[in-house]
Coordinates of C-alpha atoms in Angstrom, one line a residue:
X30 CA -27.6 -18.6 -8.5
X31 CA -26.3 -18.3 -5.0
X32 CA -27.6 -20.9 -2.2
X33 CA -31.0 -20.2 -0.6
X34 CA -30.5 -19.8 3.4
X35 CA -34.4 -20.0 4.1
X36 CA -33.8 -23.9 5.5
X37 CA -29.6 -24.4 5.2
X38 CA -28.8 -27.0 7.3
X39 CA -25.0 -28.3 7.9
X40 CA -24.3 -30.9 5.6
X41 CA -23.1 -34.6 7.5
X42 CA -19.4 -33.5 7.7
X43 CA -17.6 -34.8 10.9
X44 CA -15.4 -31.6 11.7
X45 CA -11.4 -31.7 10.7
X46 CA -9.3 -32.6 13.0
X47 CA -5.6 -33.5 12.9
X48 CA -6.1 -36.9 11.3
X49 CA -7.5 -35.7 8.4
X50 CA -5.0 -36.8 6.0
X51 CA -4.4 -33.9 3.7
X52 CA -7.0 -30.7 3.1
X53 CA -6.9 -28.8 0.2
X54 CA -8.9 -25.8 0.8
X55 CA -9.5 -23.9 4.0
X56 CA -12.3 -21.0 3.7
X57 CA -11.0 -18.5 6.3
X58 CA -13.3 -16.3 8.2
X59 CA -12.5 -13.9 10.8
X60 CA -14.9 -13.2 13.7
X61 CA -16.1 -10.5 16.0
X62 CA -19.7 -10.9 17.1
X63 CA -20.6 -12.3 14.2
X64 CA -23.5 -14.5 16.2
X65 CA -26.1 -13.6 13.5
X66 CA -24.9 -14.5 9.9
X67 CA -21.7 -17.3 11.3
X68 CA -23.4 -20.6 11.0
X69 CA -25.3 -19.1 7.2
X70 CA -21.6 -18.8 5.9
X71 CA -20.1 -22.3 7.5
X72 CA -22.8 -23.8 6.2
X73 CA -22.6 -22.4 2.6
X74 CA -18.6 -23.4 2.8
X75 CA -19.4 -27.0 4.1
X76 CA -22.0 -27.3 1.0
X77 CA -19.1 -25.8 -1.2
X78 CA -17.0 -28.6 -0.1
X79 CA -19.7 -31.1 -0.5
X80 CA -20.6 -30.4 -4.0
X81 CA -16.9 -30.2 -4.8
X82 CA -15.9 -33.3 -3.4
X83 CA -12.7 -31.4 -1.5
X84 CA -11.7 -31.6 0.9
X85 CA -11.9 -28.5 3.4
X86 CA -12.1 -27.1 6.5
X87 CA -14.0 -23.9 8.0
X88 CA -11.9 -22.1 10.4
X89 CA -13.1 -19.1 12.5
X90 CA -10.6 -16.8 13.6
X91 CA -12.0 -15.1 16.6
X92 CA -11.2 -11.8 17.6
X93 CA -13.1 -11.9 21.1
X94 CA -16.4 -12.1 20.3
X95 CA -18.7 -12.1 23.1
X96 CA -22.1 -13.0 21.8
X97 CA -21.3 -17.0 21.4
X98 CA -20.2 -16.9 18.2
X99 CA -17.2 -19.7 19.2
X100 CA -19.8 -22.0 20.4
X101 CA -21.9 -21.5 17.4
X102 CA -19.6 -22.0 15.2
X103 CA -18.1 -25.5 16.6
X104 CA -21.5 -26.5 16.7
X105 CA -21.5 -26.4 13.0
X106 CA -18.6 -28.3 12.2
X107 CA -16.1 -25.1 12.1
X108 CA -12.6 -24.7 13.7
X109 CA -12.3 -22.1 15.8
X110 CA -8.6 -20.1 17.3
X111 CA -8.8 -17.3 19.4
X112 CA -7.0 -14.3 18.4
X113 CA -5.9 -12.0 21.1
X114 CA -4.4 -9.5 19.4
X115 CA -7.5 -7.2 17.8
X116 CA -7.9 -6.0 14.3
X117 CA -8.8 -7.2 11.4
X118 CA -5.2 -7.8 10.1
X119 CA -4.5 -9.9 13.2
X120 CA -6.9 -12.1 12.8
X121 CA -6.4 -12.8 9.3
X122 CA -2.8 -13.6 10.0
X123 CA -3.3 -15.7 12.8
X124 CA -5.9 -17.8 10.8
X125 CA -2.8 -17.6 8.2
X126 CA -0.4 -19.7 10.7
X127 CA -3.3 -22.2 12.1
X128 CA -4.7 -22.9 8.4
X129 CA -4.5 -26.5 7.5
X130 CA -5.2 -26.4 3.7
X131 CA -3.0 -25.6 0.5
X132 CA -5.3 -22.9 -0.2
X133 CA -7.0 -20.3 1.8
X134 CA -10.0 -18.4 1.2
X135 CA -10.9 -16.1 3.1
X136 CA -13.7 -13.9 3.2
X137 CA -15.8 -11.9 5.9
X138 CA -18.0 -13.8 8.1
X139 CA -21.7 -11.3 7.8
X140 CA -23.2 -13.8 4.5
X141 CA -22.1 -10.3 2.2
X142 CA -20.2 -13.5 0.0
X143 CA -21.2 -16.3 -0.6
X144 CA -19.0 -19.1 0.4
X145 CA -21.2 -22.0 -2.1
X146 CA -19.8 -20.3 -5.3
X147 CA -16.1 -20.9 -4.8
X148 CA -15.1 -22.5 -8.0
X149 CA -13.5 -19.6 -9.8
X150 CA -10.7 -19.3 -6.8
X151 CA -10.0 -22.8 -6.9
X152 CA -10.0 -23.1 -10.3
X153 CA -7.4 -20.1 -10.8
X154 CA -5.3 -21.5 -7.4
X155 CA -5.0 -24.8 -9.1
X156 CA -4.0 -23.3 -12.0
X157 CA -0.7 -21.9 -10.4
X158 CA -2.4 -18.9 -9.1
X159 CA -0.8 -17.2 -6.0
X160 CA -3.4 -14.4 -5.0
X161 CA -7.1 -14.9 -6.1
X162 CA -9.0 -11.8 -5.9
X163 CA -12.5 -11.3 -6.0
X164 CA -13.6 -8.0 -8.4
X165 CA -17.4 -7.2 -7.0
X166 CA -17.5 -4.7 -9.7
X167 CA -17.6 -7.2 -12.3
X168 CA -19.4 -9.7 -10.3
X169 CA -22.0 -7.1 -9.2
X170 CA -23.0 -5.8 -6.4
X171 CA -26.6 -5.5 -5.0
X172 CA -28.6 -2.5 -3.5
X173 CA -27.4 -1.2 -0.9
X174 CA -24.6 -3.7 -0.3
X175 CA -22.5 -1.0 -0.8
X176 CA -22.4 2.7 0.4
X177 CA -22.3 4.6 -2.5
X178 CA -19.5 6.6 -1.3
X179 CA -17.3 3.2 -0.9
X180 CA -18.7 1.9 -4.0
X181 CA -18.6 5.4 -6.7
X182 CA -15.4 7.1 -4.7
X183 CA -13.3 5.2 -2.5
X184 CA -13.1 1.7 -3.6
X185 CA -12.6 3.2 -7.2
X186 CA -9.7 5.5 -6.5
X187 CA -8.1 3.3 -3.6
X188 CA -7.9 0.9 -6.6
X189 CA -7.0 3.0 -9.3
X190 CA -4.2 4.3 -6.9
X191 CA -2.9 0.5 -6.5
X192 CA -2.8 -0.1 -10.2
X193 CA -0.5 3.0 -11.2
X194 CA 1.7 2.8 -8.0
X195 CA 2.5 -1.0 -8.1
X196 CA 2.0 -1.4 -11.6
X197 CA -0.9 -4.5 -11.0
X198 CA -4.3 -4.9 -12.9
X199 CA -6.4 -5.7 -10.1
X200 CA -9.8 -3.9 -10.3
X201 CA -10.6 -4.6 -6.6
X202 CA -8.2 -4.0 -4.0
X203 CA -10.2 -4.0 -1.6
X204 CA -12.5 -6.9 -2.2
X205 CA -12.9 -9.1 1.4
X206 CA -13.1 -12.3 -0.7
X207 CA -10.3 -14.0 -1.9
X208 CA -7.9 -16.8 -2.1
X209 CA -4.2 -17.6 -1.7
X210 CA -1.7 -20.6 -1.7
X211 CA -0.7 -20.4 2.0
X212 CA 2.6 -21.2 1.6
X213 CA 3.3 -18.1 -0.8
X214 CA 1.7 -15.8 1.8
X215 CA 3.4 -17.0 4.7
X216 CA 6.8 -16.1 3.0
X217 CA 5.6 -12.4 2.5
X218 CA 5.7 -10.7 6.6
X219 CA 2.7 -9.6 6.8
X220 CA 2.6 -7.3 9.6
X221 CA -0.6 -4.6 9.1
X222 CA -2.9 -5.5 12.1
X223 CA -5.9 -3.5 10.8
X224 CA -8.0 -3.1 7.4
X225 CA -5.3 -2.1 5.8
X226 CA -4.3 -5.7 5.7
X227 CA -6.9 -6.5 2.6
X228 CA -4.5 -3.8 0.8
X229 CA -1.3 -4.9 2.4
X230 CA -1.6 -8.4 0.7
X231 CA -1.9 -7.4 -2.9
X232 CA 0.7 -4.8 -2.2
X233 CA 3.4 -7.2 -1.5
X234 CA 2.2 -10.1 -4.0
X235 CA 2.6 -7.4 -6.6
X236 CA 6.0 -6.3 -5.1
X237 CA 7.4 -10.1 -4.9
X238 CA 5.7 -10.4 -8.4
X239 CA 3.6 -13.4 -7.7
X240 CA 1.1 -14.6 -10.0
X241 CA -2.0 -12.2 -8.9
X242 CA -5.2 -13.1 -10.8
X243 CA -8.7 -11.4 -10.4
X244 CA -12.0 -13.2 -10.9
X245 CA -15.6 -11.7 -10.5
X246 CA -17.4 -12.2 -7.4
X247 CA -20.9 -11.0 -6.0
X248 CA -21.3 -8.8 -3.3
X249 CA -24.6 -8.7 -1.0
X250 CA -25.8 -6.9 1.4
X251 CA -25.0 -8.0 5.3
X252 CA -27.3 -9.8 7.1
X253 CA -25.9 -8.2 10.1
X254 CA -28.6 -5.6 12.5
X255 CA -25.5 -3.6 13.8
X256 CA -23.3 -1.3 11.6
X257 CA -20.2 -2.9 10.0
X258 CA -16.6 -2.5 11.4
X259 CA -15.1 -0.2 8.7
X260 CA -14.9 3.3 9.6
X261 CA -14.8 5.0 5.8
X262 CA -12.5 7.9 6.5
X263 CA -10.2 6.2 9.0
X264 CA -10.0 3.3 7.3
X265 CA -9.9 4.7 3.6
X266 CA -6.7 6.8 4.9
X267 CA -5.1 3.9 6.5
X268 CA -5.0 2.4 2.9
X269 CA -3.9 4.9 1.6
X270 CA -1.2 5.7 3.7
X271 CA -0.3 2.2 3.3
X272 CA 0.4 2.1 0.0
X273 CA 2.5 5.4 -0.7
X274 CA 4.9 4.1 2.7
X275 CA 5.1 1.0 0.7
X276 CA 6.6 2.8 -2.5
X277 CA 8.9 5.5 -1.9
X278 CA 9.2 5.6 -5.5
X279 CA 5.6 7.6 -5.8
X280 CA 6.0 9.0 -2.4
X281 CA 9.3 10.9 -2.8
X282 CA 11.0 10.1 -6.0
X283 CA 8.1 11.3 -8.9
X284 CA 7.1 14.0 -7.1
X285 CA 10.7 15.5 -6.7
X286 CA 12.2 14.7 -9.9
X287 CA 9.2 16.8 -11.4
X288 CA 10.5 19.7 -9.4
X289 CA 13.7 19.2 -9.8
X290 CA 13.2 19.3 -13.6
X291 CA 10.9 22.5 -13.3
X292 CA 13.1 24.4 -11.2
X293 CA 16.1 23.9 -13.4
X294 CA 14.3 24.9 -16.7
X295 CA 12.9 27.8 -14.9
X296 CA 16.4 28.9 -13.2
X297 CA 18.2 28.8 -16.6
X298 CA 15.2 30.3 -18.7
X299 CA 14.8 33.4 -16.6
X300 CA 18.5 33.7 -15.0
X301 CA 19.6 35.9 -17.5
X302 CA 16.6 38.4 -17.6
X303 CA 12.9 38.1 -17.7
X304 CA 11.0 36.4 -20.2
X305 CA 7.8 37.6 -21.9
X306 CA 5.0 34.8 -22.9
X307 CA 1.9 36.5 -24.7
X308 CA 1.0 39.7 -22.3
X309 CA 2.5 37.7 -19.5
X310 CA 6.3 38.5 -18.1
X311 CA 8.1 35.6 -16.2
X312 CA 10.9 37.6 -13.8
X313 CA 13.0 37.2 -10.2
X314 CA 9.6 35.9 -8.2
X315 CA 8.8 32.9 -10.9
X316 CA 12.9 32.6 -10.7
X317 CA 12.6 32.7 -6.7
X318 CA 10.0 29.6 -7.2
X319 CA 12.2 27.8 -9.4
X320 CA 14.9 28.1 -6.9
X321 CA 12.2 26.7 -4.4
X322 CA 11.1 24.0 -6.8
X323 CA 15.1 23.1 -7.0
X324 CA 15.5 22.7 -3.1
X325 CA 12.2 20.4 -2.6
X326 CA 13.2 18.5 -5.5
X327 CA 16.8 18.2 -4.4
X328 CA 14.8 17.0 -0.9
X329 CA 12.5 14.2 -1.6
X330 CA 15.1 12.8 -4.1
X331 CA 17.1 12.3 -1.4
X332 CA 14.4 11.3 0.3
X333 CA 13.8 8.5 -2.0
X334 CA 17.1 7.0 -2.3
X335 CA 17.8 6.8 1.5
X336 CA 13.8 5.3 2.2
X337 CA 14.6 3.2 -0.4
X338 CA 17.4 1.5 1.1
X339 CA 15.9 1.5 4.8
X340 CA 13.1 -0.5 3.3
X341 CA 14.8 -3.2 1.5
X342 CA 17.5 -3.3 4.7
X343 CA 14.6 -3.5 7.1
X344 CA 12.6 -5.9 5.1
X345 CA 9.5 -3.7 4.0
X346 CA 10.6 -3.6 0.4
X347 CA 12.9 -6.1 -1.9
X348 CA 16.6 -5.2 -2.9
X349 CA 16.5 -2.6 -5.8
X350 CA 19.9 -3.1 -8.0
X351 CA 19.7 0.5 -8.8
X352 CA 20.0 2.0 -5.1
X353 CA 22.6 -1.0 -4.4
X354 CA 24.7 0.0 -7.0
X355 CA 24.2 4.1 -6.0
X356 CA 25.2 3.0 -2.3
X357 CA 28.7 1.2 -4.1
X358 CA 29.9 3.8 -6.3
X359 CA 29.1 6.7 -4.5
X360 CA 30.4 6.9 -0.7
X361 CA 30.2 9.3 2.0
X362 CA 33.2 11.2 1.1
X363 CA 32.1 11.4 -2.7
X364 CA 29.0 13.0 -1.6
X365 CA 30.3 15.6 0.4
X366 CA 32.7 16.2 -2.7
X367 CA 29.3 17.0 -4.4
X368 CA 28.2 19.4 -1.8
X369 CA 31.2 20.8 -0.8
X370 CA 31.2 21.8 -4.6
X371 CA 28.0 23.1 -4.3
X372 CA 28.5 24.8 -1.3
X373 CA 32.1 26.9 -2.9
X374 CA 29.8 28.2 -6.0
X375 CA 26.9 29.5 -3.4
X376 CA 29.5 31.0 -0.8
X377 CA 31.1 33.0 -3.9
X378 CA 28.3 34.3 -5.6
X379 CA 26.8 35.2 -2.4
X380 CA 29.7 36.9 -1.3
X381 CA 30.2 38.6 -5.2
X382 CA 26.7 39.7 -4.9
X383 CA 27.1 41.4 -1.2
X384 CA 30.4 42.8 -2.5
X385 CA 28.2 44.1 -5.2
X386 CA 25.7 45.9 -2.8
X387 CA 28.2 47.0 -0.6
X388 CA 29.7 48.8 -3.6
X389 CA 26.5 50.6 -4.4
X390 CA 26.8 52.1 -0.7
X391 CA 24.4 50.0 0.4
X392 CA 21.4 51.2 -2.2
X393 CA 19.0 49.2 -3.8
X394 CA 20.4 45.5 -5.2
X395 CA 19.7 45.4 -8.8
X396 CA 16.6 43.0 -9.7
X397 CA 18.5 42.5 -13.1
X398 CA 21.7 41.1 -11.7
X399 CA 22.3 41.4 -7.7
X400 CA 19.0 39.8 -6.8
X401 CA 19.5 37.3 -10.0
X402 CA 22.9 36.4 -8.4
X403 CA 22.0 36.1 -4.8
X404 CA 18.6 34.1 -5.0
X405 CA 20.9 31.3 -7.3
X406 CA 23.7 31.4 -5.3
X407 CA 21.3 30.9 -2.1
X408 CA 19.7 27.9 -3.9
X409 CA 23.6 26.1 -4.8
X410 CA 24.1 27.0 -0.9
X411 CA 20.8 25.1 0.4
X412 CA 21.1 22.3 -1.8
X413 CA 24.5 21.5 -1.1
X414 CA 24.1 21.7 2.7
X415 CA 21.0 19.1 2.1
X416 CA 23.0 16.7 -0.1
X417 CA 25.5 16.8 2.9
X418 CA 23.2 15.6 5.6
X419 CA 21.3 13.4 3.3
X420 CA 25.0 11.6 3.0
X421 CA 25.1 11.4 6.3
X422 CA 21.8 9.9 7.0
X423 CA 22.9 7.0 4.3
X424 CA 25.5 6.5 6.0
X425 CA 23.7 5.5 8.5
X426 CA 21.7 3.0 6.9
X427 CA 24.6 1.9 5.4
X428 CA 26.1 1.2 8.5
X429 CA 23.4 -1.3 10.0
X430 CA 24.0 -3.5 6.9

């Protein structure tokens, strides 16, 4: 049952300071006016501690708060840093670097967790966990802690979207509490200075495949009078904007091998003649849009492989053997081979199917054969010229390394 806050008062705990001779756990909580529900959590962390016999720390990351929330919180036996940089994400990160304990929780600082009821997150961090997350939807989550759009809609998807794209089982993604070795996290750059942070921290455990665990948690509702900080549209795109910029895989490379594949089945079905299917006949506009289909495919694979490497060069992303090994083998002048290639086969059957019209004194081009000709040739044309400049853009990349 979680701690009754009618009467909390701080437990006799001196507050760290740099002769404490080694902490364990620090409970993490970033601040902005937070005046009204600060000294419930500290207090609920400090009893944590005390009926755990670790030993801990309560640091406040403050993000400027101007309703006394510092002096509050001091008065309580916390640690408090001033963050000048705002956002959510920078305060996190900044309590990150100040932390003094082998594990961090963290967790928001408006008594929505509750910091007594730690154990699971210590128990999985000293089992070797790396990233502890809290899954308020197995936990549960009480009326109206939640808006039901967050709770039904965007939490759901935002989650489901994580677990296909980096391939994690983590119910939660967006869950405020969790915990972390610091060490493990300090190693990772975490650079997003917004709420986009909560998401950029599984993202990047999952993608340096550290050992993620999930435990449930309970969520409640604020105790705050003012509305929160999220902002459910902005925020819910900042996610997932983050998370499809963080796998060029999904972004680019799915979604343009799919057309690829289409267009190509669709070019070689119908570039013969047309093709009847029940009462419905497939001719030159379904061949036009698997021409199309080609091109865009041809594009965001391109894309892929050249965001790809700009990633793992820049640091976003890891190495991928795959792309390295693309990058050796195939060169700038091999690819304009390709494309020059390419580019031969359009120029002719372009040019065969003008000579074509011009022959018919300028008439009508044949849909059967002249149109058939021209829209393919067009497409070999196009693609080429792409895989040209795409070579060129590598080569680019390729030459920052």
């Amino acid at each position: 049952m979680p701690l009754s806050t009618s009467n909390l008062t701080a437990p006799d705990l001196p507050a760290n300071d740099d002769r404490a001779p080694e902490i364990e756990l620090t409970v993490l909580m970033p601040c902005l006016n937070e005046a009204e529900t600060l000294a419930t959590c500290i207090i609920k962390a400090q009893h944590f501690f005390e009926r755990s016999s670790i030993s801990g720390e309560v640091l406040i990351a403050d993000n400027g708060s101007t309703d006394g929330s510092q002096t509050l919180a001091e008065r309580h036996g916390a640690r408090v840093i001033a963050i000048a940089e705002r956002g959510y994400g920078a305060a996190l990160r900044g309590g990150f670097t100040a932390a003094r304990g082998t594990y961090v929780i963290m967790g928001d600082s408006d008594d929505s967790y509750d910091f007594s009821r730690l154990e699971n997150f210590v128990e999985a961090l000293r089992d070797g966990g790396d990233l502890v997350m809290g899954n308020r939807f197995k936990g549960g989550i009480a009326d109206h802690a939640m808006p039901p759009l967050h709770r039904w809609f965007g939490n759901p998807a935002l989650s489901f979207i994580g677990r296909v794209i980096f391939d994690t089982r983590i119910g939660d993604f967006n869950c405020g509490l969790r915990g972390f070795k610091r060490e493990a996290f300090l190693g990772l750059d975490l650079t997003a200075p917004g709420m986009e942070f909560a998401s950029e921290m599984v993202i990047k455990a999952a993608i340096h495949k550290l050992d993620v665990r999930e435990v449930p948690t309970t969520l409640s509702k604020d105790g705050r009078s003012r509305p929160p900080h999220i902002r459910t549209w902005r925020d819910g795109w900042r996610n997932l904007r983050f998370m499809l910029l963080h796998s060029p895989r999904w972004l680019f490379a799915i979604p343009g091998l799919v057309a690829l594949c289409f267009g190509m089945i669709g070019i070689a079905v119908l570039f013969s003649g047309p093709v009847e299917i029940g009462a419905v006949e497939l001719d030159l506009h379904t061949l036009m849009a698997a021409c199309f289909a080609v091109m865009v495919g041809v594009q965001l694979l391109t894309f892929a492989i050249v965001t790809r490497r700009f990633a793992a060069r820049s640091g976003l992303l890891p190495p991928n053997n795959w792309i390295d090994r693309l990058f050796g083998t195939m060169t700038l002048e091999r690819f304009l081979q390709l494309s020059l290639g390419l580019v031969v086969i359009g120029l002719f059957g372009s040019f065969s199917a003008l000579w074509t019209w011009i022959g018919s004194g300028f008439g009508e081009m044949s849909p059967s054969t002249g149109l058939r000709w021209f829209v393919v040739s067009l497409t070999a044309l196009t693609t080429g010229i792409q895989i040209a400049a795409a070579a060129f853009l590598a080569s680019f990349v390729r030459a920052q390394d």
